[in-house]
Coordinates of C-alpha atoms in Angstrom, one line a residue:
X265 CA -109.9 199.6 -67.5
X266 CA -105.5 199.6 -67.2
X267 CA -103.5 199.7 -70.1
X268 CA -102.1 195.7 -68.9
X269 CA -105.4 194.6 -70.2
X270 CA -106.6 196.7 -73.1
X271 CA -103.3 196.0 -74.6
X272 CA -103.1 192.0 -74.1
X273 CA -101.3 191.0 -71.8
X274 CA -104.3 189.2 -70.2
X275 CA -104.2 185.6 -68.8
X276 CA -103.1 182.6 -70.9
X277 CA -106.0 181.4 -72.7
X278 CA -106.8 181.7 -75.7
X279 CA -108.8 185.3 -76.3
X280 CA -105.8 186.9 -75.0
X281 CA -106.4 189.7 -77.9
X282 CA -109.6 190.5 -76.2
X283 CA -110.2 189.2 -73.0
X284 CA -110.2 192.9 -70.5
X285 CA -113.1 191.6 -68.5
X286 CA -111.4 188.6 -67.1
X287 CA -107.7 189.9 -66.5
X288 CA -106.2 189.7 -63.5
X289 CA -103.0 190.7 -61.5
X290 CA -99.6 189.5 -62.5
X291 CA -99.2 188.5 -59.5
X292 CA -101.8 186.0 -58.6
X293 CA -102.2 182.1 -60.2
X294 CA -105.8 182.1 -61.8
X295 CA -107.3 179.1 -62.9
X296 CA -106.1 179.1 -66.4
X297 CA -103.2 178.8 -65.7
X298 CA -103.0 176.1 -62.9
X299 CA -105.4 173.9 -65.3
X300 CA -102.9 174.3 -67.7
X301 CA -99.9 173.3 -65.2
X302 CA -102.5 170.2 -64.9
X303 CA -102.1 169.5 -68.6
X304 CA -98.4 170.2 -69.0
X305 CA -97.5 167.6 -66.2
X306 CA -99.7 164.8 -68.1
X307 CA -98.1 164.4 -71.5
X308 CA -97.0 161.9 -73.2
X309 CA -94.6 162.7 -75.2
X310 CA -94.7 161.5 -79.3
X311 CA -93.4 162.4 -82.5
X312 CA -95.1 165.5 -85.3
X313 CA -95.2 166.0 -88.5
X314 CA -95.9 169.6 -89.6
X315 CA -96.1 170.7 -92.5
X316 CA -95.8 173.8 -94.4
X317 CA -96.1 173.7 -98.8
X318 CA -94.0 176.5 -99.1
X319 CA -90.8 177.5 -97.4
X320 CA -90.0 177.0 -94.1
X321 CA -87.8 180.4 -94.0
X322 CA -91.0 182.1 -94.1
X323 CA -93.7 180.8 -92.0
X324 CA -92.7 181.7 -88.6
X325 CA -95.9 180.8 -87.0
X326 CA -95.2 176.7 -88.0
X327 CA -91.2 177.3 -86.8
X328 CA -92.0 178.7 -83.9
X329 CA -94.7 174.7 -83.7
X330 CA -92.1 172.6 -84.1
X331 CA -89.6 175.4 -81.5
X332 CA -92.2 174.7 -79.2
X333 CA -92.8 171.5 -79.7
X334 CA -89.3 170.6 -79.3
X335 CA -88.1 171.8 -76.2
X336 CA -91.5 169.8 -73.7
X337 CA -89.7 166.6 -76.0
X338 CA -91.6 165.8 -79.1
X339 CA -89.7 164.7 -81.4
X340 CA -90.7 167.1 -85.1
X341 CA -90.2 166.3 -88.2
X342 CA -90.7 169.5 -90.5
X343 CA -91.8 169.2 -93.6
X344 CA -91.6 172.2 -96.3
X345 CA -88.9 174.3 -99.4
X346 CA -86.2 175.1 -98.1
X347 CA -85.9 178.6 -100.0
X348 CA -83.8 180.4 -97.2
X349 CA -82.3 179.9 -94.2
X350 CA -84.7 178.9 -91.2
X351 CA -84.0 180.4 -88.2
X352 CA -80.2 179.0 -87.2
X353 CA -82.6 177.5 -83.3
X354 CA -84.3 175.1 -85.9
X355 CA -81.2 174.5 -87.6
X356 CA -79.1 173.2 -84.7
X357 CA -81.8 171.7 -81.5
X358 CA -81.6 168.1 -82.0
X359 CA -85.1 167.9 -81.9
X360 CA -86.5 168.6 -85.0
X361 CA -85.4 167.0 -88.7
X362 CA -86.1 168.9 -91.0
X363 CA -87.5 167.8 -94.8
X364 CA -86.9 169.4 -97.7
X365 CA -89.2 168.8 -100.0
X366 CA -88.5 168.3 -104.1
X367 CA -89.1 171.7 -106.0
X368 CA -91.2 171.9 -108.6
X369 CA -89.3 171.1 -111.8
X370 CA -88.6 174.6 -113.8
X371 CA -89.6 173.4 -117.1
X372 CA -93.3 173.8 -115.7
X373 CA -93.3 177.7 -116.3
X374 CA -93.8 177.1 -119.5
X375 CA -96.3 175.9 -119.4
X376 CA -100.5 177.3 -120.5
X377 CA -101.6 178.4 -117.5
X378 CA -104.1 176.3 -116.5
X379 CA -102.2 172.8 -117.3
X380 CA -99.1 174.3 -115.2
X381 CA -101.6 174.5 -112.3
X382 CA -102.7 170.8 -112.8
X383 CA -98.4 169.8 -112.7
X384 CA -97.7 171.6 -110.2
X385 CA -100.3 170.1 -107.7
X386 CA -99.5 166.2 -108.7
X387 CA -95.8 167.5 -108.7
X388 CA -96.4 169.0 -104.9
X389 CA -99.0 166.1 -104.0
X390 CA -96.6 163.2 -105.6
X391 CA -92.9 164.6 -103.4
X392 CA -94.9 165.4 -100.3
X393 CA -96.9 161.7 -100.0
X394 CA -93.9 160.1 -100.9
X395 CA -91.6 162.4 -97.7
X396 CA -94.4 161.4 -95.7
X397 CA -93.8 158.2 -96.2
X398 CA -90.7 157.6 -96.2
X399 CA -90.0 159.6 -93.0
X400 CA -91.3 157.9 -89.3
X401 CA -94.6 157.7 -88.3
X402 CA -96.5 160.5 -86.1
X403 CA -99.0 160.6 -83.1
X404 CA -100.0 164.0 -85.3
X405 CA -100.1 165.6 -87.7
X406 CA -99.9 169.6 -87.9
X407 CA -100.5 171.2 -91.2
X408 CA -100.8 174.9 -92.8
X409 CA -103.2 176.0 -94.7
X410 CA -102.5 178.1 -97.3
X411 CA -101.3 176.9 -99.1
X412 CA -104.5 173.7 -99.3
X413 CA -104.3 172.4 -102.1
X414 CA -102.8 169.0 -102.7
X415 CA -101.4 169.3 -98.7
X416 CA -105.0 168.9 -97.2
X417 CA -106.1 166.3 -99.4
X418 CA -103.0 164.5 -99.3
X419 CA -102.4 165.0 -95.5
X420 CA -106.4 163.7 -94.6
X421 CA -105.4 160.7 -96.6
X422 CA -102.4 159.6 -95.2
X423 CA -104.0 160.1 -91.2
X424 CA -106.7 158.4 -92.6
X425 CA -104.3 155.6 -93.1
X426 CA -101.8 155.4 -91.7
X427 CA -104.4 156.7 -87.9
X428 CA -103.2 159.9 -87.6
X429 CA -104.6 163.2 -85.5
X430 CA -104.7 166.5 -88.5
X431 CA -105.0 169.2 -86.6
X432 CA -105.3 172.3 -89.1
X433 CA -104.1 176.1 -88.8
X434 CA -106.3 178.2 -90.3
X435 CA -104.0 181.1 -90.8
X436 CA -106.8 182.8 -94.0
X437 CA -108.5 181.0 -96.3
X438 CA -106.1 179.6 -99.5
X439 CA -109.3 180.7 -101.8
X440 CA -109.6 184.4 -101.3
X441 CA -105.2 184.8 -101.8
X442 CA -105.8 183.0 -105.1
X443 CA -108.8 185.0 -105.9
X444 CA -106.4 188.3 -105.6
X445 CA -104.7 187.3 -108.6
X446 CA -107.7 185.2 -110.3
X447 CA -111.2 187.0 -110.1
X448 CA -113.5 185.3 -107.6
X449 CA -115.4 183.7 -110.4
X450 CA -112.3 181.9 -112.5
X451 CA -113.0 178.1 -112.2
X452 CA -110.1 177.6 -110.5
X453 CA -111.5 179.3 -106.9
X454 CA -113.7 177.4 -107.1
X455 CA -112.5 173.8 -107.8
X456 CA -110.4 175.6 -104.8
X457 CA -112.8 176.9 -102.1
X458 CA -114.7 173.6 -102.8
X459 CA -111.7 170.9 -101.6
X460 CA -110.7 173.4 -98.8
X461 CA -113.9 173.3 -97.3
X462 CA -115.1 169.9 -98.2
X463 CA -111.8 168.7 -96.8
X464 CA -111.6 171.5 -93.1
X465 CA -114.2 169.8 -92.2
X466 CA -112.8 166.2 -92.1
X467 CA -109.5 167.8 -89.9
X468 CA -109.4 166.3 -86.0
X469 CA -109.4 169.4 -84.9
X470 CA -108.5 173.1 -85.6
X471 CA -105.7 176.2 -84.7
X472 CA -107.2 179.6 -86.7
X473 CA -105.0 182.8 -86.2
X474 CA -108.0 185.0 -84.8
X475 CA -111.9 185.2 -83.2
X476 CA -113.1 186.3 -86.4
X477 CA -111.4 183.8 -88.3
X478 CA -112.8 180.9 -85.8
X479 CA -116.6 182.5 -86.3
X480 CA -116.2 182.5 -90.5
X481 CA -115.7 178.8 -90.3
X482 CA -118.1 177.6 -88.4
X483 CA -121.0 180.3 -90.0
X484 CA -119.5 179.9 -93.2
X485 CA -118.9 176.1 -93.1
X486 CA -120.0 174.8 -90.3
X487 CA -117.0 174.1 -88.3
X488 CA -116.4 173.9 -84.6
X489 CA -113.7 172.4 -83.4
X490 CA -111.3 174.8 -83.8
X491 CA -109.7 177.0 -80.7
X492 CA -108.0 180.5 -81.9
X493 CA -104.3 180.5 -81.0
X494 CA -103.3 184.7 -81.5
X495 CA -100.3 185.3 -82.9
X496 CA -97.4 186.2 -79.9
X497 CA -94.2 186.8 -80.7
X498 CA -91.2 185.0 -79.5
X499 CA -88.6 185.4 -77.1
X500 CA -86.1 186.3 -79.8
X501 CA -88.2 189.4 -80.5
X502 CA -87.6 192.0 -77.2
X503 CA -87.1 195.8 -76.9
X504 CA -82.5 195.7 -77.3
X505 CA -80.3 199.1 -75.7
X506 CA -78.4 202.0 -77.5
X507 CA -76.0 200.5 -77.5
X508 CA -77.0 197.1 -79.3
X509 CA -78.3 199.5 -81.8
X510 CA -75.4 200.8 -82.3
X511 CA -73.5 197.9 -83.0
X512 CA -76.4 197.1 -85.6
X513 CA -77.0 199.5 -87.4
X514 CA -72.4 199.7 -88.1
X515 CA -73.0 195.5 -89.3
X516 CA -75.7 197.1 -91.4
X517 CA -73.7 200.0 -93.0
X518 CA -72.8 198.1 -96.1
X519 CA -75.6 196.6 -97.2
X520 CA -78.0 200.1 -96.3
X521 CA -74.7 203.0 -96.8
X522 CA -78.2 205.3 -96.2
X523 CA -76.7 204.1 -91.9
X524 CA -74.2 205.8 -92.4
X525 CA -72.0 208.3 -90.0
X526 CA -69.3 210.1 -90.5
X527 CA -67.0 208.5 -89.0
X528 CA -65.9 205.3 -88.2
X529 CA -67.3 205.4 -83.8
X530 CA -70.5 207.3 -85.7
X531 CA -73.4 205.6 -87.6
X532 CA -76.5 208.3 -89.1
X533 CA -78.0 208.0 -85.6
X534 CA -75.4 207.5 -82.9
X535 CA -71.9 208.2 -81.8
X536 CA -69.8 206.5 -79.4
X537 CA -67.4 208.2 -76.9
X538 CA -64.2 207.6 -76.0
X539 CA -65.5 206.4 -72.7
X540 CA -67.7 203.8 -74.5
X541 CA -70.5 205.8 -74.5
X542 CA -73.1 205.8 -76.9
X543 CA -75.5 208.2 -77.2
X544 CA -78.1 209.5 -80.0
X545 CA -78.0 212.5 -81.8
X546 CA -79.7 215.0 -81.5
X547 CA -81.1 216.0 -84.4
X548 CA -81.0 212.7 -85.8
X549 CA -83.4 211.5 -88.4
X550 CA -86.2 209.2 -87.8
X551 CA -86.2 205.7 -88.8
X552 CA -88.9 203.7 -89.4
X553 CA -89.8 200.1 -90.7
X554 CA -91.9 198.2 -92.4
X555 CA -92.3 194.3 -93.2
X556 CA -94.2 193.3 -96.6
X557 CA -94.1 190.5 -98.5
X558 CA -94.4 192.2 -101.7
X559 CA -98.0 191.1 -102.9
X560 CA -101.5 192.7 -104.1
X561 CA -103.1 192.4 -100.8
X562 CA -100.5 194.8 -99.1
X563 CA -100.6 198.2 -101.7
X564 CA -97.5 200.0 -101.2
X565 CA -98.6 203.6 -103.2
X566 CA -99.8 203.9 -100.0
X567 CA -97.2 204.6 -98.8
X568 CA -95.3 205.9 -101.0
X569 CA -98.4 208.8 -101.0
X570 CA -98.2 209.4 -98.2
X571 CA -94.3 209.6 -98.0
X572 CA -95.2 212.1 -100.3
X573 CA -97.2 213.9 -97.9
X574 CA -95.1 214.0 -95.7
X575 CA -92.2 215.4 -97.7
X576 CA -94.0 218.6 -98.3
X577 CA -94.7 219.3 -95.1
X578 CA -91.4 218.4 -94.2
X579 CA -89.6 221.2 -96.3
X580 CA -91.9 223.7 -95.7
X581 CA -91.3 222.8 -92.0
X582 CA -87.8 221.4 -91.4
X583 CA -87.6 223.1 -88.0
X584 CA -90.7 220.6 -87.0
X585 CA -90.7 217.2 -89.2
X586 CA -87.1 215.1 -89.5
X587 CA -85.6 213.1 -92.1
X588 CA -87.1 209.9 -92.2
X589 CA -85.4 207.1 -93.8
X590 CA -88.1 203.9 -94.3
X591 CA -86.2 200.7 -94.9
X592 CA -88.6 197.6 -96.1
X593 CA -87.7 194.4 -95.7
X594 CA -88.9 191.3 -97.3
X595 CA -89.5 189.6 -100.7
X596 CA -92.6 189.0 -103.6
X597 CA -93.8 189.3 -107.0
X598 CA -94.4 193.4 -107.0
X599 CA -91.1 194.4 -105.4
X600 CA -89.0 195.5 -108.4
X601 CA -92.5 197.1 -110.1
X602 CA -92.5 199.5 -106.7
X603 CA -89.0 200.1 -106.6
X604 CA -89.2 201.6 -110.2
X605 CA -92.1 204.1 -108.7
X606 CA -90.0 205.0 -105.8
X607 CA -87.1 205.5 -108.3
X608 CA -88.8 209.1 -109.5
X609 CA -89.6 209.8 -106.2
X610 CA -87.7 213.1 -106.1
X611 CA -87.5 212.8 -101.6
X612 CA -84.6 215.4 -100.4
X613 CA -86.4 214.7 -96.7
X614 CA -87.4 211.2 -96.8
X615 CA -84.9 208.3 -97.8
X616 CA -86.6 204.7 -99.3
X617 CA -84.2 201.8 -98.4
X618 CA -84.6 198.1 -99.2
X619 CA -83.2 194.9 -98.0
X620 CA -83.2 191.9 -96.8
X621 CA -81.9 190.7 -93.1
X622 CA -80.3 186.9 -91.9
X623 CA -82.6 185.6 -89.6
X624 CA -81.4 187.6 -86.5
X625 CA -80.4 189.8 -87.4
X626 CA -84.8 190.8 -88.2
X627 CA -85.3 190.7 -84.4
X628 CA -82.9 193.9 -84.0
X629 CA -84.3 196.3 -85.9
X630 CA -87.7 196.2 -85.6
X631 CA -85.8 197.1 -81.7
X632 CA -84.0 200.1 -83.4
X633 CA -86.4 201.6 -85.3
X634 CA -89.0 204.0 -84.0
X635 CA -92.7 203.1 -85.1
X636 CA -93.2 199.9 -87.4
X637 CA -96.0 199.9 -90.6
X638 CA -98.4 197.2 -91.3
X639 CA -99.5 198.2 -94.5
X640 CA -101.3 194.3 -94.7
X641 CA -105.1 194.0 -95.2
X642 CA -105.4 190.2 -95.4
X643 CA -107.6 188.9 -98.4
X644 CA -109.8 187.0 -96.2
X645 CA -110.2 190.3 -93.9
X646 CA -110.1 186.8 -90.8
X647 CA -106.5 186.8 -90.7
X648 CA -104.1 189.3 -88.1
X649 CA -100.5 190.7 -89.8
X650 CA -97.5 188.5 -88.1
X651 CA -95.5 191.2 -88.2
X652 CA -97.3 193.2 -86.1
X653 CA -97.3 190.9 -83.0
X654 CA -93.1 190.7 -84.2
X655 CA -93.2 195.0 -83.7
X656 CA -94.9 194.7 -80.5
X657 CA -93.0 192.3 -79.4
X658 CA -89.6 194.3 -79.7
X659 CA -91.6 197.0 -77.8
X660 CA -92.0 199.1 -81.3
X661 CA -95.6 200.9 -81.9
X662 CA -96.8 200.2 -84.8
X663 CA -99.4 202.3 -87.8
X664 CA -101.6 200.1 -88.8
X665 CA -103.6 199.9 -92.7
X666 CA -107.5 199.2 -91.0
X667 CA -109.9 196.1 -91.9
X668 CA -111.9 195.5 -89.3
X669 CA -110.1 192.0 -87.5
X670 CA -106.7 193.9 -87.4
X671 CA -108.4 195.9 -83.4
X672 CA -108.7 191.8 -81.9
X673 CA -104.5 192.9 -82.4
X674 CA -104.2 197.4 -82.3
X675 CA -105.5 199.2 -80.1
X676 CA -105.5 202.1 -81.2
X677 CA -103.6 205.1 -79.2
X678 CA -102.8 201.7 -76.5
X679 CA -100.3 200.0 -79.1
X680 CA -100.8 201.0 -82.3
X681 CA -101.8 203.6 -84.7
X682 CA -104.5 202.9 -87.3
X683 CA -105.3 205.1 -91.0
X684 CA -107.7 204.0 -93.2
X685 CA -106.4 205.5 -96.4
X686 CA -102.7 207.3 -98.1
X687 CA -103.5 210.8 -96.9
X688 CA -104.6 209.6 -92.8
X689 CA -101.8 207.5 -93.3
X690 CA -99.6 210.6 -94.4
X691 CA -100.7 212.6 -91.1
X692 CA -100.6 209.3 -88.8
X693 CA -96.8 210.7 -89.6
X694 CA -96.3 213.6 -89.2
X695 CA -98.1 213.9 -85.6
X696 CA -96.6 210.7 -84.6
X697 CA -92.9 212.2 -85.8
X698 CA -93.6 215.9 -84.5
X699 CA -91.3 218.1 -82.2
X700 CA -88.8 214.5 -83.2
X701 CA -87.3 213.5 -81.0
X702 CA -86.5 216.3 -78.6
X703 CA -90.3 217.1 -77.9
X704 CA -91.4 216.7 -74.3
X705 CA -94.9 216.0 -75.8
X706 CA -93.7 212.8 -77.9
X707 CA -91.4 211.7 -76.0
X708 CA -94.1 211.3 -72.9
X709 CA -96.3 209.3 -76.3
X710 CA -93.7 207.6 -77.0
X711 CA -93.1 206.0 -72.8
X712 CA -97.3 206.1 -73.1
X713 CA -96.6 203.5 -75.9
X714 CA -93.5 201.8 -75.0
X715 CA -95.6 201.1 -71.1
X716 CA -98.3 199.3 -72.9
X717 CA -96.2 197.2 -74.8
X718 CA -94.2 196.2 -72.4
X719 CA -96.8 194.9 -71.3
X720 CA -99.0 193.1 -74.5
X721 CA -94.8 191.7 -74.4
X722 CA -95.3 190.2 -70.5
X723 CA -97.6 186.6 -73.3
X724 CA -94.6 185.4 -75.0
X725 CA -95.1 182.9 -77.6
X726 CA -94.6 179.6 -76.2
X727 CA -96.6 180.0 -72.5
X728 CA -99.1 181.5 -74.6
X729 CA -98.4 177.7 -76.6
X730 CA -98.1 175.5 -73.6
X731 CA -101.5 176.5 -72.8
X732 CA -103.6 176.8 -76.3
X733 CA -102.1 174.2 -78.6
X734 CA -99.9 171.1 -76.0
X735 CA -104.0 170.6 -74.6
X736 CA -103.8 169.5 -78.4
X737 CA -101.3 167.5 -79.1
X738 CA -100.3 165.7 -75.8
X739 CA -104.0 164.4 -76.0
X740 CA -103.8 160.3 -75.7
X741 CA -107.0 159.5 -77.0
X742 CA -107.2 160.6 -80.5
X743 CA -109.7 162.0 -82.1
X744 CA -108.9 160.9 -85.7
X745 CA -110.2 162.1 -89.4
X746 CA -112.8 162.1 -90.5
X747 CA -113.4 159.9 -94.1
X748 CA -114.5 161.6 -96.3
X749 CA -118.1 161.5 -97.5
X750 CA -120.5 163.0 -99.6
X751 CA -121.5 166.1 -99.4
X752 CA -125.2 167.1 -98.7
X753 CA -127.4 169.8 -100.2
X754 CA -128.1 172.4 -96.5
X755 CA -123.5 172.4 -96.3
X756 CA -123.7 173.1 -99.8
X757 CA -126.4 176.3 -99.2
X758 CA -124.1 177.2 -96.5
X759 CA -120.7 178.3 -98.8

């Protein structure tokens, strides 16, 4: 079996990560490719509403849906919050109209938790409903889940009244995320789960991010009309040259002083010579990058303990292990807590920095790193970390925390490395960086991973989207959302 088959390049089909037995030579046009082209040639353009009850700038999958729709000639209304700046391509595209939802009033934060939850849901429902009514009517509405409350009931009612197709994109279960904070037995979690189940079954069609999630939706809630649409890297996630890496390090030095070199034409990793050539320092430190949402489903303490173990090993054998610079991107509720823990670590061979990057610089920093790290474990155990897809798109191998669904994306010792505990993570880091960057064994291993990642990158987001999502969007005979009916006892037992 070739590395191309194992790394998930595959054909333009639903099971892009899991179809090694059906992979074909890249030079041949498969029957699925032909079918996709026939479907694409017969599309009828119209208007699509894309709805995410969250920050648009932190919703990459819905951003990519919107850009692909616009690229195919659809007019797109993108509804969401404008907490952070979206990528420039989204802002400048003539076919995309961003409709910013009104933020929840800060005064609600002073209310008791239960009342605050109810008032926030009512506010979000009202503002979303008014925004949908004010916009031009679409043929299709594509909704991200989670969050489903109140977005899913509101969008279902809108689609039912105005005869619009409702397509639900399942990223995870919203109730499982809420349970991380409130506990599985909390009444709000039960209510959330019931709403998610009832209205999820009423959608015209569905997408989801993993085969495991598709199987779980069918087994647990009887939802069958769901297509697996794996995340794939868009074109802006790609490897970059050493010259581009050098320029990026110079640009980011004001934000990240740890990247600074000893002279204007030097960084801690690279040097530009008088003739314009850029070279790495032979004794340069290693660069590890991680992106986190700083939430309960990513235990950052695992990284801190692993880095402490790496520090001890590197101090005892400094000729075998490089100094390690760790850059963590992202924002979230637990960031301040973990940064305080980091300050207590008196490391000499490890330096950890956090940064918030412009959308254009994030993929470049991924491409400039030596290895990526994912601590994502999934509240439901069924979704897949998009950050890993981004890293693969940039040609960056990944060390990822294990959970069963992960192997739909990360193939151990082919495109990534898996760990289950902090001490395993420490071992993986020491194994990867031993002899870095000059040892022959390290270079051979890196070259093998990069070849496999090149194969993964052959099928990018829009090409895959054309075959998987476009046929759902372009259906002329619209299947409208089902009306709400009482749940029968058999359905209740499935939950």
